Coordinates of C-alpha atoms and ligand atoms in Angstrom, one line a residue:
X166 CA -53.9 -74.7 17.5
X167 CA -57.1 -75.6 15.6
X168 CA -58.8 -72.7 14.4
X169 CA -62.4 -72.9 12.5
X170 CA -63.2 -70.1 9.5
X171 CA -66.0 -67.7 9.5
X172 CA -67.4 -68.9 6.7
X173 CA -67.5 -72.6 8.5
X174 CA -69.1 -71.3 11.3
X175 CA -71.8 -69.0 9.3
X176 CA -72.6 -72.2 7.7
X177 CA -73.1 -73.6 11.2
X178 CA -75.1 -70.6 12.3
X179 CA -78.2 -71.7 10.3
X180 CA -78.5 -74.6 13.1
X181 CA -77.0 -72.9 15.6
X182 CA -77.2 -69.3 15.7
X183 CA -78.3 -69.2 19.4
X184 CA -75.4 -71.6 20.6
X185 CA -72.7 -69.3 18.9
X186 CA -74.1 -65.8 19.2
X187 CA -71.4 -62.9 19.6
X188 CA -68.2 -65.3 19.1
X189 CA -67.8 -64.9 15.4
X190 CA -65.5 -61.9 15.9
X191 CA -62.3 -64.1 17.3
X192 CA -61.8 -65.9 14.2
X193 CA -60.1 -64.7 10.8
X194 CA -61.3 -65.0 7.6
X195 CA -59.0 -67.0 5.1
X196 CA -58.5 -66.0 1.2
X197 CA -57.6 -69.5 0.2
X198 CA -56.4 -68.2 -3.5
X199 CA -52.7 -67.7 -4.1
X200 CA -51.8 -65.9 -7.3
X201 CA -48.2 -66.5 -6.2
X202 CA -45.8 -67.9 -9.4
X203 CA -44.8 -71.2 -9.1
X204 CA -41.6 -73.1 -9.8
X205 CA -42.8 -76.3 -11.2
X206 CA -42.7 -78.4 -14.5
X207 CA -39.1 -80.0 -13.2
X208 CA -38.3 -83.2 -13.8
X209 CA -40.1 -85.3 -10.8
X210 CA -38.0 -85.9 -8.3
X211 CA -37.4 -89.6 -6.7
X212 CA -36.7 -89.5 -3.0
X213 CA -33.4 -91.4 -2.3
X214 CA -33.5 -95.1 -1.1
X215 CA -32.2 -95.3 2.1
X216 CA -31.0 -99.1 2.8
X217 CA -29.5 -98.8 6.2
X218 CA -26.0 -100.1 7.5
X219 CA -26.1 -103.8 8.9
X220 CA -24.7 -104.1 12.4
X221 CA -25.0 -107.3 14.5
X222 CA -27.9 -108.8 12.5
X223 CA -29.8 -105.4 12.5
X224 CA -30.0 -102.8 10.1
X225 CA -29.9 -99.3 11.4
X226 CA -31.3 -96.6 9.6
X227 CA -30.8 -92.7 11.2
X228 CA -33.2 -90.1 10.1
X229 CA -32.8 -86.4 11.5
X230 CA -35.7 -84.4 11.4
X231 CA -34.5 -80.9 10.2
X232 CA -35.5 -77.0 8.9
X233 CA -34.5 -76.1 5.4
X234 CA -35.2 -73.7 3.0
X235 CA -37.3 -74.7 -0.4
X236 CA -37.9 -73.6 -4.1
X237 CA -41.3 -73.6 -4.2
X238 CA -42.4 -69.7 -5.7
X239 CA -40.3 -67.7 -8.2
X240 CA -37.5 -65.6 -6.4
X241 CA -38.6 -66.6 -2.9
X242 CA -37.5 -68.9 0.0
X243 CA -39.8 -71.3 1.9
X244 CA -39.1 -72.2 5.0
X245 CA -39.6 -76.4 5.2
X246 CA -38.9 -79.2 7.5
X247 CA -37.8 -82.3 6.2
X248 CA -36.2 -86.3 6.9
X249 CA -32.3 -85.5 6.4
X250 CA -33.2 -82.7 3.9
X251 CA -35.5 -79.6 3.3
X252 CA -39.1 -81.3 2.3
X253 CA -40.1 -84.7 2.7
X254 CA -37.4 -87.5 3.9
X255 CA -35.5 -90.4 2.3
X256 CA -37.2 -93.9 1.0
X257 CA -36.0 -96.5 3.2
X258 CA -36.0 -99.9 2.1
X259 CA -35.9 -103.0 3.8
X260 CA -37.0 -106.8 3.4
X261 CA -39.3 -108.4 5.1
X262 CA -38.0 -110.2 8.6
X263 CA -35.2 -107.9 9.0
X264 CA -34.5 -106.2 12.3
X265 CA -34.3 -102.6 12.4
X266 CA -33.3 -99.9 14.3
X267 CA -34.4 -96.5 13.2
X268 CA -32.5 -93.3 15.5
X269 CA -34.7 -90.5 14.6
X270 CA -32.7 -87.7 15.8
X271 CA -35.4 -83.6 16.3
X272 CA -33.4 -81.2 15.1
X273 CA -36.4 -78.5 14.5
X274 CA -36.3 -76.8 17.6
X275 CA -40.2 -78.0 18.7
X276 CA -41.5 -81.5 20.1
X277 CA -42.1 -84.2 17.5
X278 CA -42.7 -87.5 16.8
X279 CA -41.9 -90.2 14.3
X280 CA -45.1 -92.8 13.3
X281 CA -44.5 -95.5 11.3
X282 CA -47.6 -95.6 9.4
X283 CA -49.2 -99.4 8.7
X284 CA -46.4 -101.3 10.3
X285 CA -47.4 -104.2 12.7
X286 CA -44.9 -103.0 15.7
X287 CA -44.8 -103.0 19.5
X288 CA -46.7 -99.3 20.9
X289 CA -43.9 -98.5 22.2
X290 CA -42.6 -98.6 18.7
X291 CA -44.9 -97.2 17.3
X292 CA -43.9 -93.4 17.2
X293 CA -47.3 -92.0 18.4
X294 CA -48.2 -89.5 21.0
X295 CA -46.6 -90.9 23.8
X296 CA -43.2 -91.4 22.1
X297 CA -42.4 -87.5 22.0
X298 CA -38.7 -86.5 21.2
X299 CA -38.0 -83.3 22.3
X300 CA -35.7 -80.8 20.8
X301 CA -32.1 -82.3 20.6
X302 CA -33.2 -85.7 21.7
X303 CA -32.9 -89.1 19.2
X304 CA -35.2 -91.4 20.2
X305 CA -34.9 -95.2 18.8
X306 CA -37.3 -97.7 18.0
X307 CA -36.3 -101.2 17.3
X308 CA -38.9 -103.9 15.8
X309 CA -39.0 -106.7 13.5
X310 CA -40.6 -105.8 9.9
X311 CA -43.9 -108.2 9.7
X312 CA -45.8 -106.4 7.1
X313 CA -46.2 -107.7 3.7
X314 CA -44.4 -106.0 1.0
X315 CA -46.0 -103.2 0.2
X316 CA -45.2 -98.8 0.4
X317 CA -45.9 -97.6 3.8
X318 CA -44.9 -93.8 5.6
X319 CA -43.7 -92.0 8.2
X320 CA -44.7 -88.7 9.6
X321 CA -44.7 -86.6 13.0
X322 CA -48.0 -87.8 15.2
X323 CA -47.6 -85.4 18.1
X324 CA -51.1 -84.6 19.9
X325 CA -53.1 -81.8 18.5
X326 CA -50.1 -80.8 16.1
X327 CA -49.9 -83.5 13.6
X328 CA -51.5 -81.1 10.6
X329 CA -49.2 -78.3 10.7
X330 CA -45.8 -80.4 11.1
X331 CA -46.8 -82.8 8.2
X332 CA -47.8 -79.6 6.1
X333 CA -44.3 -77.9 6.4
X334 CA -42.2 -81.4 4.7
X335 CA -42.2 -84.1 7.5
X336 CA -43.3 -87.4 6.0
X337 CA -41.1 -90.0 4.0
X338 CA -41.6 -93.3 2.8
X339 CA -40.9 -97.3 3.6
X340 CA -40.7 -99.8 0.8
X341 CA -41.2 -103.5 2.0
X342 CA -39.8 -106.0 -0.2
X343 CA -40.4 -109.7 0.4
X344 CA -37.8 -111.6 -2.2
X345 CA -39.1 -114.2 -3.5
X346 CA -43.1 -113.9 -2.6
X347 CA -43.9 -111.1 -4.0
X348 CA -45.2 -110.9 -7.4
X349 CA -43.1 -110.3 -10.5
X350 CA -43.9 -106.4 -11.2
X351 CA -41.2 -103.4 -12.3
X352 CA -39.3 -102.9 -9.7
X353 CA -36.3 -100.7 -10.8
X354 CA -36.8 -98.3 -8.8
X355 CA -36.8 -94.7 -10.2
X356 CA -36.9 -96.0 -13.9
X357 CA -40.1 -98.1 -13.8
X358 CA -41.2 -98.7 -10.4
X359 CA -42.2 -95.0 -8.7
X360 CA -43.4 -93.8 -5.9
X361 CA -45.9 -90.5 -6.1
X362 CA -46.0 -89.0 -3.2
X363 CA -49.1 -86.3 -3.8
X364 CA -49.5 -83.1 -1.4
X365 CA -51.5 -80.4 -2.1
X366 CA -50.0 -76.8 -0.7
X367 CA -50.9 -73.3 -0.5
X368 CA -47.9 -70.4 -0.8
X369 CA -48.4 -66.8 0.6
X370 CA -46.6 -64.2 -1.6
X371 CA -43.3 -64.0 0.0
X372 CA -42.9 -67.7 -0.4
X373 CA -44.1 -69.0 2.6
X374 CA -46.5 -72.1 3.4
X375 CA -49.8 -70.9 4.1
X376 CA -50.6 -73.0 7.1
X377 CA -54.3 -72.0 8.7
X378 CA -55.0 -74.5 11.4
X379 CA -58.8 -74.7 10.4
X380 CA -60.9 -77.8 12.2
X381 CA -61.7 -78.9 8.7
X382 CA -58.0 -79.6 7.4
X383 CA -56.1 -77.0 5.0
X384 CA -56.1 -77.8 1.8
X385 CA -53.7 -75.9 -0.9
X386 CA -54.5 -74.6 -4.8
X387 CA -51.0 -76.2 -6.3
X388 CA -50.1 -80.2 -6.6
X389 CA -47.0 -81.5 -5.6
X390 CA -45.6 -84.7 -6.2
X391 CA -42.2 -86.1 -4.3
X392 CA -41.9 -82.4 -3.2
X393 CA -41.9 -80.7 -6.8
X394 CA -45.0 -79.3 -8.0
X395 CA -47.0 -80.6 -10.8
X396 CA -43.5 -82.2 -12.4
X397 CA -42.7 -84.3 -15.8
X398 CA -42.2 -87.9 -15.3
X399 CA -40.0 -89.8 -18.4
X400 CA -41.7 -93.4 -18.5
X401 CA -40.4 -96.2 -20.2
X402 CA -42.3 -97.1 -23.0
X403 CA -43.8 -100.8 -20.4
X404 CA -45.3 -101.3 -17.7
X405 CA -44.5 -98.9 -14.9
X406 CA -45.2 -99.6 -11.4
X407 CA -46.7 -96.2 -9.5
X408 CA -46.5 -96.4 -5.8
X409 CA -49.3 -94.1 -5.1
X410 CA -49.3 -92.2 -1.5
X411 CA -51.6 -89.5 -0.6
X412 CA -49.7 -87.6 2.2
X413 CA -52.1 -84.3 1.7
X414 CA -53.4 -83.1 5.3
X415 CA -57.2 -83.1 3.7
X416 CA -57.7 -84.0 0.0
X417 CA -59.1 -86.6 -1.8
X418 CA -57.9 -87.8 -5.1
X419 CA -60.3 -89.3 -7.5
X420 CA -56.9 -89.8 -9.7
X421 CA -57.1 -91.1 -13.5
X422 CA -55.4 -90.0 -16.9
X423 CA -56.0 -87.2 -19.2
X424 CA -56.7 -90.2 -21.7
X425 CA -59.2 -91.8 -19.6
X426 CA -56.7 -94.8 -20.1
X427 CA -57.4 -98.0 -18.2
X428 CA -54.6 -99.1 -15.6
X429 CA -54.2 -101.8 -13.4
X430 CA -54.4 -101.4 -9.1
X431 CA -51.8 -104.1 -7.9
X432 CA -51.8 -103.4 -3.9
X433 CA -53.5 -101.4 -1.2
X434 CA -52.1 -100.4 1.9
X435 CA -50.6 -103.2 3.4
X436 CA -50.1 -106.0 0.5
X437 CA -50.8 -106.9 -2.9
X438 CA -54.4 -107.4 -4.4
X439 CA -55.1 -111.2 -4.9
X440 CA -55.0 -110.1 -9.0
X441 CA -54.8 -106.9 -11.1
X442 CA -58.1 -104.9 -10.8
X443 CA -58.7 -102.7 -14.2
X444 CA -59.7 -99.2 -13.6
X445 CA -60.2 -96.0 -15.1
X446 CA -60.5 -93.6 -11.9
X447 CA -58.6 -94.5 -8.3
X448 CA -60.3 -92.5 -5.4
X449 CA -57.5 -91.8 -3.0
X450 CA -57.8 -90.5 0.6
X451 CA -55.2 -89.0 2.5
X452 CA -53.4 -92.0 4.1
X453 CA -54.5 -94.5 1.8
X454 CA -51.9 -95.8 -0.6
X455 CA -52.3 -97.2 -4.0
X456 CA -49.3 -99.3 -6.4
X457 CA -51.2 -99.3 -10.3
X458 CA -49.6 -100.5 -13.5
X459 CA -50.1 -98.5 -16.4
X460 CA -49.3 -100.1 -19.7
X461 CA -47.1 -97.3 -21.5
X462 CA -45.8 -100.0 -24.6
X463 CA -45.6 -98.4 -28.0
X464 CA -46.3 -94.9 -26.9
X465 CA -42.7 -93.5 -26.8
X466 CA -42.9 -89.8 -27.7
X467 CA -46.3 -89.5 -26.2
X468 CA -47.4 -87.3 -23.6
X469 CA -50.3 -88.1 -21.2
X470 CA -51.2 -86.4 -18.1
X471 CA -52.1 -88.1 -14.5
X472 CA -55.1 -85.7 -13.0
X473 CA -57.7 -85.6 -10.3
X474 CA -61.1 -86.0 -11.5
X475 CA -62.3 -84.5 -8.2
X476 CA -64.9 -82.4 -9.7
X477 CA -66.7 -85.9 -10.3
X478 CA -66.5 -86.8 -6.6
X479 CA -67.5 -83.2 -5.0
X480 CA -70.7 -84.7 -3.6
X481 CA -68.5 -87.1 -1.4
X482 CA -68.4 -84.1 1.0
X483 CA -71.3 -80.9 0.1
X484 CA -72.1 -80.5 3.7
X485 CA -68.5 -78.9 4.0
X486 CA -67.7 -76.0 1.9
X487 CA -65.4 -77.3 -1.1
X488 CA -62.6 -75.1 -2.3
X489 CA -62.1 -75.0 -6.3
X490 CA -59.9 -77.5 -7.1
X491 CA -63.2 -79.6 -5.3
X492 CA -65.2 -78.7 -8.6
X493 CA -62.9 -79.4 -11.3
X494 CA -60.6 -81.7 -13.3
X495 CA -56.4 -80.7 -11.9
X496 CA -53.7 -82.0 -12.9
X497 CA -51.0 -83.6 -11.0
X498 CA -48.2 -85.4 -12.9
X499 CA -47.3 -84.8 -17.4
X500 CA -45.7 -88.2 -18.2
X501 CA -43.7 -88.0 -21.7
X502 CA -43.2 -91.4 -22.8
X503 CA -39.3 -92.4 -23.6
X504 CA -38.0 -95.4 -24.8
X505 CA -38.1 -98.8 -23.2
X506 CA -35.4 -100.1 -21.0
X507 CA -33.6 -103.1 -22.2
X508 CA -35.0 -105.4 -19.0
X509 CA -38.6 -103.9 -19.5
X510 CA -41.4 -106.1 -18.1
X511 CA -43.7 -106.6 -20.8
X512 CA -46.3 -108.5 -19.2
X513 CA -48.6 -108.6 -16.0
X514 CA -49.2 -111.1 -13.8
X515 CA -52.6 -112.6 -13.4
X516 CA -52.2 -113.9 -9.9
X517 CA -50.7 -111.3 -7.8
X518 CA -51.0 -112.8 -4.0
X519 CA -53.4 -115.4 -1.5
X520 CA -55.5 -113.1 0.8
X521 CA -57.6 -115.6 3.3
X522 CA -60.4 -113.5 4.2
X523 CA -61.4 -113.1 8.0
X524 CA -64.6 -114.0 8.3
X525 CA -67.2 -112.4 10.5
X526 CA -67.7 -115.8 13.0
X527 CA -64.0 -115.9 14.0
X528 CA -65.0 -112.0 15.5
X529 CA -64.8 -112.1 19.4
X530 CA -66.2 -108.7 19.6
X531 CA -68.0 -105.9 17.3
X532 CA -67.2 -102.2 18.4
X533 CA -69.5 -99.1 17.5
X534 CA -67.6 -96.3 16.2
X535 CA -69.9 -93.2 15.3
X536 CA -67.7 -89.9 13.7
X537 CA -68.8 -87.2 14.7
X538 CA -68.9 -83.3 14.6
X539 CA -69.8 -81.6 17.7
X540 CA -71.4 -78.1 17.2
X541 CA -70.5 -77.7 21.0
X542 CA -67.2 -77.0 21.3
X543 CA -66.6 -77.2 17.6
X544 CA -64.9 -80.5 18.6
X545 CA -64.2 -83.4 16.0
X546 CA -65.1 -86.5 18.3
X547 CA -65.6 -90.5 18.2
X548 CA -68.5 -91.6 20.1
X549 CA -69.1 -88.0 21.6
X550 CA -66.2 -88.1 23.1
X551 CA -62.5 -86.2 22.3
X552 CA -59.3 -87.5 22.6
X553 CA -57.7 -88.1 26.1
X554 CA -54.5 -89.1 26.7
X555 CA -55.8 -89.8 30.3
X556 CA -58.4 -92.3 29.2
X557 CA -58.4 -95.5 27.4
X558 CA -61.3 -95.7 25.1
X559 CA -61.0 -99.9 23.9
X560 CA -59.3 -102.8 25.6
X561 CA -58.4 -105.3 23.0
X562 CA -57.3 -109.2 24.0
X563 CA -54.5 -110.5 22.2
X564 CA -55.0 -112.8 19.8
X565 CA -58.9 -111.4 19.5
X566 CA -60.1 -111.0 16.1
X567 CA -62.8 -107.9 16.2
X568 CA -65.3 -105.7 13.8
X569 CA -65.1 -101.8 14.2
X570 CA -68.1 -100.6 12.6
X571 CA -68.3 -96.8 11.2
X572 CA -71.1 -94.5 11.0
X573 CA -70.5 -91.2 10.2
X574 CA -73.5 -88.6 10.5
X575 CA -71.0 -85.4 10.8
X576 CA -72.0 -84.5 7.2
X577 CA -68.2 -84.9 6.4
X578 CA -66.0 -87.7 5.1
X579 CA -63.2 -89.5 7.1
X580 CA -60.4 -91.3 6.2
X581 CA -59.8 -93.8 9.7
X582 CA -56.9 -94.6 9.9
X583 CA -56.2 -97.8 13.4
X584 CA -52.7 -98.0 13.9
X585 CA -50.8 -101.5 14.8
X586 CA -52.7 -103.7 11.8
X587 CA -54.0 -104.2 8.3
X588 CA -57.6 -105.1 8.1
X589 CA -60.1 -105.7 6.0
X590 CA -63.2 -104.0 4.8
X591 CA -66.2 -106.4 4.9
X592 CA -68.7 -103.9 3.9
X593 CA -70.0 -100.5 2.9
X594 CA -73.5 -100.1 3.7
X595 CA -74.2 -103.9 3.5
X596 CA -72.6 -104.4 0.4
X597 CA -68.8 -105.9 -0.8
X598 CA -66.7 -103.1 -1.1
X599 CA -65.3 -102.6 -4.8
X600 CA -62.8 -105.0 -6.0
X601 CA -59.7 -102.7 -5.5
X602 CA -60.8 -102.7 -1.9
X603 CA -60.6 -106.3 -0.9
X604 CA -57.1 -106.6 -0.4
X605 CA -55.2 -105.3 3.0
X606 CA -56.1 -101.7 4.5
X607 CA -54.9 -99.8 7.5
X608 CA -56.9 -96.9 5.9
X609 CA -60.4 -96.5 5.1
X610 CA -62.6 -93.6 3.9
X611 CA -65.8 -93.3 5.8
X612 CA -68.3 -91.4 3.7
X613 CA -71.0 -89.2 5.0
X614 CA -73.9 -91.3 6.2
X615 CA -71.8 -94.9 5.7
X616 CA -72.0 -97.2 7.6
X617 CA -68.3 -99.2 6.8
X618 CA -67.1 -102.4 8.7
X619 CA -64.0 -103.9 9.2
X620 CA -62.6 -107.0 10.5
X621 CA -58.6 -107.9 12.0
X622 CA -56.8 -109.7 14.3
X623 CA -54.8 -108.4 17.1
X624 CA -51.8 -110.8 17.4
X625 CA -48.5 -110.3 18.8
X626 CA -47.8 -107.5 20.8
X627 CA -50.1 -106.6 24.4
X628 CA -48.6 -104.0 26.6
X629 CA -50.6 -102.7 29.0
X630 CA -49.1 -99.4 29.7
X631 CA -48.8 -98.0 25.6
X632 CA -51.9 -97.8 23.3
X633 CA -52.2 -97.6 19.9
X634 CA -54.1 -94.5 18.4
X635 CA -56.7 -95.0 16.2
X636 CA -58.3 -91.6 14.4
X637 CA -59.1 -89.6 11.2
X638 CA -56.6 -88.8 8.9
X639 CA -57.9 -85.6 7.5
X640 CA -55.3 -84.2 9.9
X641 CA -57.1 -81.3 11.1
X642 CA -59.9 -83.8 12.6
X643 CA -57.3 -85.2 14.1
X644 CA -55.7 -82.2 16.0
X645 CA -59.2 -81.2 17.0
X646 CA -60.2 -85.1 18.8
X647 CA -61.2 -87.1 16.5
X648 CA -58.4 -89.8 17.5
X649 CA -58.8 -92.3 20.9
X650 CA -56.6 -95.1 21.9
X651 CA -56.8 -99.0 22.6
X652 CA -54.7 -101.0 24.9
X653 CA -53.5 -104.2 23.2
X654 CA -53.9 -107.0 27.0
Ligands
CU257 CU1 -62.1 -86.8 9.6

């Protein structure tokens, strides 16, 4: 259930007193600061690979989606869901052009699903709101992998409760690897090629998740990365590959080091940049993924600290009340430099990959997308309207390349998220988006007031029964409507 806070809707009451009068009562008031102690500063811990069993030219991979029981707060249980564990799920890895079958087996006693987040897959494949698995069901989806190499996710996308399912563990990882065309970068995984899979979560005082369905998306006061909270990482004293995912239900990242040190962004969501683009601060949406090289040579016995610079970035969303860590410098991840490994890569490629971009002529059609909060209804919606299963809201032809254009005036920011395939951003507000942008996205943060456009081709798979979902991913938004659906023809 999406539920709004008073203080959201006494900030709404300046507009809107009249609409709203006598309602305020219902809803409850949230103390979002937990004094709770903390079990953190372990080592950080590396989801297993998962590589799947090869049987009849396919590799099948089974996933059971499970309660557990975490660590999180000193001398207290937390009640978790998780991929064949207790919090979060395994990595699984695969190569491009394999055939996979993924069982995905609900073990947690409520309806679910399992989205494949970024991959280029029939809808019926595609794990969203119309594949639902109920309680004791497996449900199995079977597609070829298309998608460059590159980190992609999983998670539950069941209508209306996405937020709170993702919030209590469910989300894991895919690594893509394409032998042989893809570029020369660390890739022993665990030593010097890791994945960071950053939450932020919030623990009540007898160790459980505090979960508050609020319109806006919860956000939490404590960092955790892979499932630990604000752990120690021992780098190699090289170059070390982070494969940056923010699975938070509502933050943003402005991530950078306690050094200010430059590092390198190497891929976006769905491939690698066409070269290295230096920077100091990487702004992060939930969704969005980033893999950066940071040059750690010489530095053994060092210690340097990966942190969210969000207090630089709290403009991005002042309409909207920000919670603390909003205003301030946090940090996420201590790195203690160790020695080098003996196979260390020592240098970085200039030329990472060939990205052709689409341009605006080859578009058949340009759709109008305007985000938008309704004060009626307190609804999140696209266009006005809120999402309906019962009603298709684009119908795209195969083989059709298209612009969606973004405007947002809901005095919020929103990370969209289309499901089925990578595009590319041609613009923000009439200009070239940065240069860690121009690479291939699935994700894209829509800031208040923007106007963003993007451009892709629909190719392969029509099925005029299934859509594909396309919506916010500040997950909240998208329990509360801000999601609709296109039919591939
Ligand atoms: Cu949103």
């Amino acid at each position: 259930m999406v539920k709004i806070s008073r203080r959201k809707i006494l900030k709404y009451t300046v507009g809107a007193g009249a609409l709203l009068g006598g309602s305020f009562g219902a809803f409850k008031v949230y103390n979002k600061s937990s004094e709770v102690a903390v079990v953190h500063s372990k080592p950080l811990p590396i989801p297993p690979l998962l590589s799947g069993t090869k049987s009849d030219g396919q590799t099948v991979f089974n996933l059971s989606m499970q309660k557990g029981v975490s660590q999180f707060v000193v001398g207290k249980e937390t009640a978790t869901y998780g991929y064949n564990g207790t919090y979060l799920g395994p990595a699984l890895v695969m190569n491009k052009g394999d055939d996979v079958v993924i069982n995905v087996t609900n073990n947690l006693g409520e309806s679910t699903t399992t989205h494949w987040h970024g991959l280029h897959l029939p809808a019926r494949m595609d794990g969203g709101p119309y594949s639902v698995i109920e309680n004791g069901d497996t449900w199995t989806a079977q597609f070829k992998i298309m998608n460059e190499a590159s980190t992609y996710f999983y998670h539950p996308h069941l209508l209306h409760n996405t937020a709170e399912q993702v919030y209590r563990g469910l989300a894991g990882l895919f690594i893509i690897r394409d032998p042989g065309n893809e570029p020369d970068l660390p890739n022993q995984y665990g030593v010097d090629d890791i994945p960071l899979v950053v939450q932020d979560r919030s623990f009540n005082t007898d160790g459980s998740l505090r979960f508050s369905g609020e319109i806006e998306g919860v956000k939490g006061d404590k960092v955790l990365v892979n499932g630990g909270i604000t752990p120690i990482f021992e780098a190699p004293a090289q170059f070390v590959r982070f494969r940056v995912l923010n699975v938070s239900n509502a933050r943003i990242y402005n991530f950078g080091f306690s050094d200010n040190r430059k590092f390198y962004q190497v891929g976006t969501d769905g491939g690698s940049l066409e070269s290295p683009v230096p920077l100091t601060k990487l702004l992060l949406a939930p969704a969005e993924r980033a893999e950066i090289l940071v040059d750690f040579s010489g530095q053994e016995n060092q210690e340097v600290r990966l942190v969210s610079y969000s207090g630089e970035v709290a403009s991005l969303s002042p309409f909207w009340m920000p919670d603390a860590q909003d205003n301030k410098t946090f940090d996420v991840l201590t790195i203690n430099v160790k020695p080098a490994t003996e196979n260390a890569i020592t240098t970085m490629p200039d030329r990472l990959s060939t990205i052709i971009p689409l341009q605006e002529s080859q578009a058949n059609v340009t759709r109008k997308l305007s985000l938008e909060f309704s004060i009626i209804g307190f609804k999140m919606t696209i266009n006005g309207q809120s999402m309906d299963m019962n009603r298709i809201d684009q119908t795209v032809q195969l083989g059709d390349t298209e612009i969606w254009e973004f405007t947002n005036p809901s005095g919020m920011v929103h990370p969209f998220h289309i499901h089925d395939i990578q595009f590319q951003i041609l613009s923000r507000n009439g200009e070239l988006p940065p240069e860690n942008e121009r690479g291939w996205k699935d994700t894209v943060l829509v800031k208040q007031d923007e106007t963003v456009r993007i451009i892709a081709k629909f190719d392969d798979f029509a099925d005029p029964d299934i859509a594909y979902m396309y919506h916010c991913h500040i997950l909240g938004h998208e329990d509360s409507g801000m999601m609709g659906q296109f039919l591939v023809v």
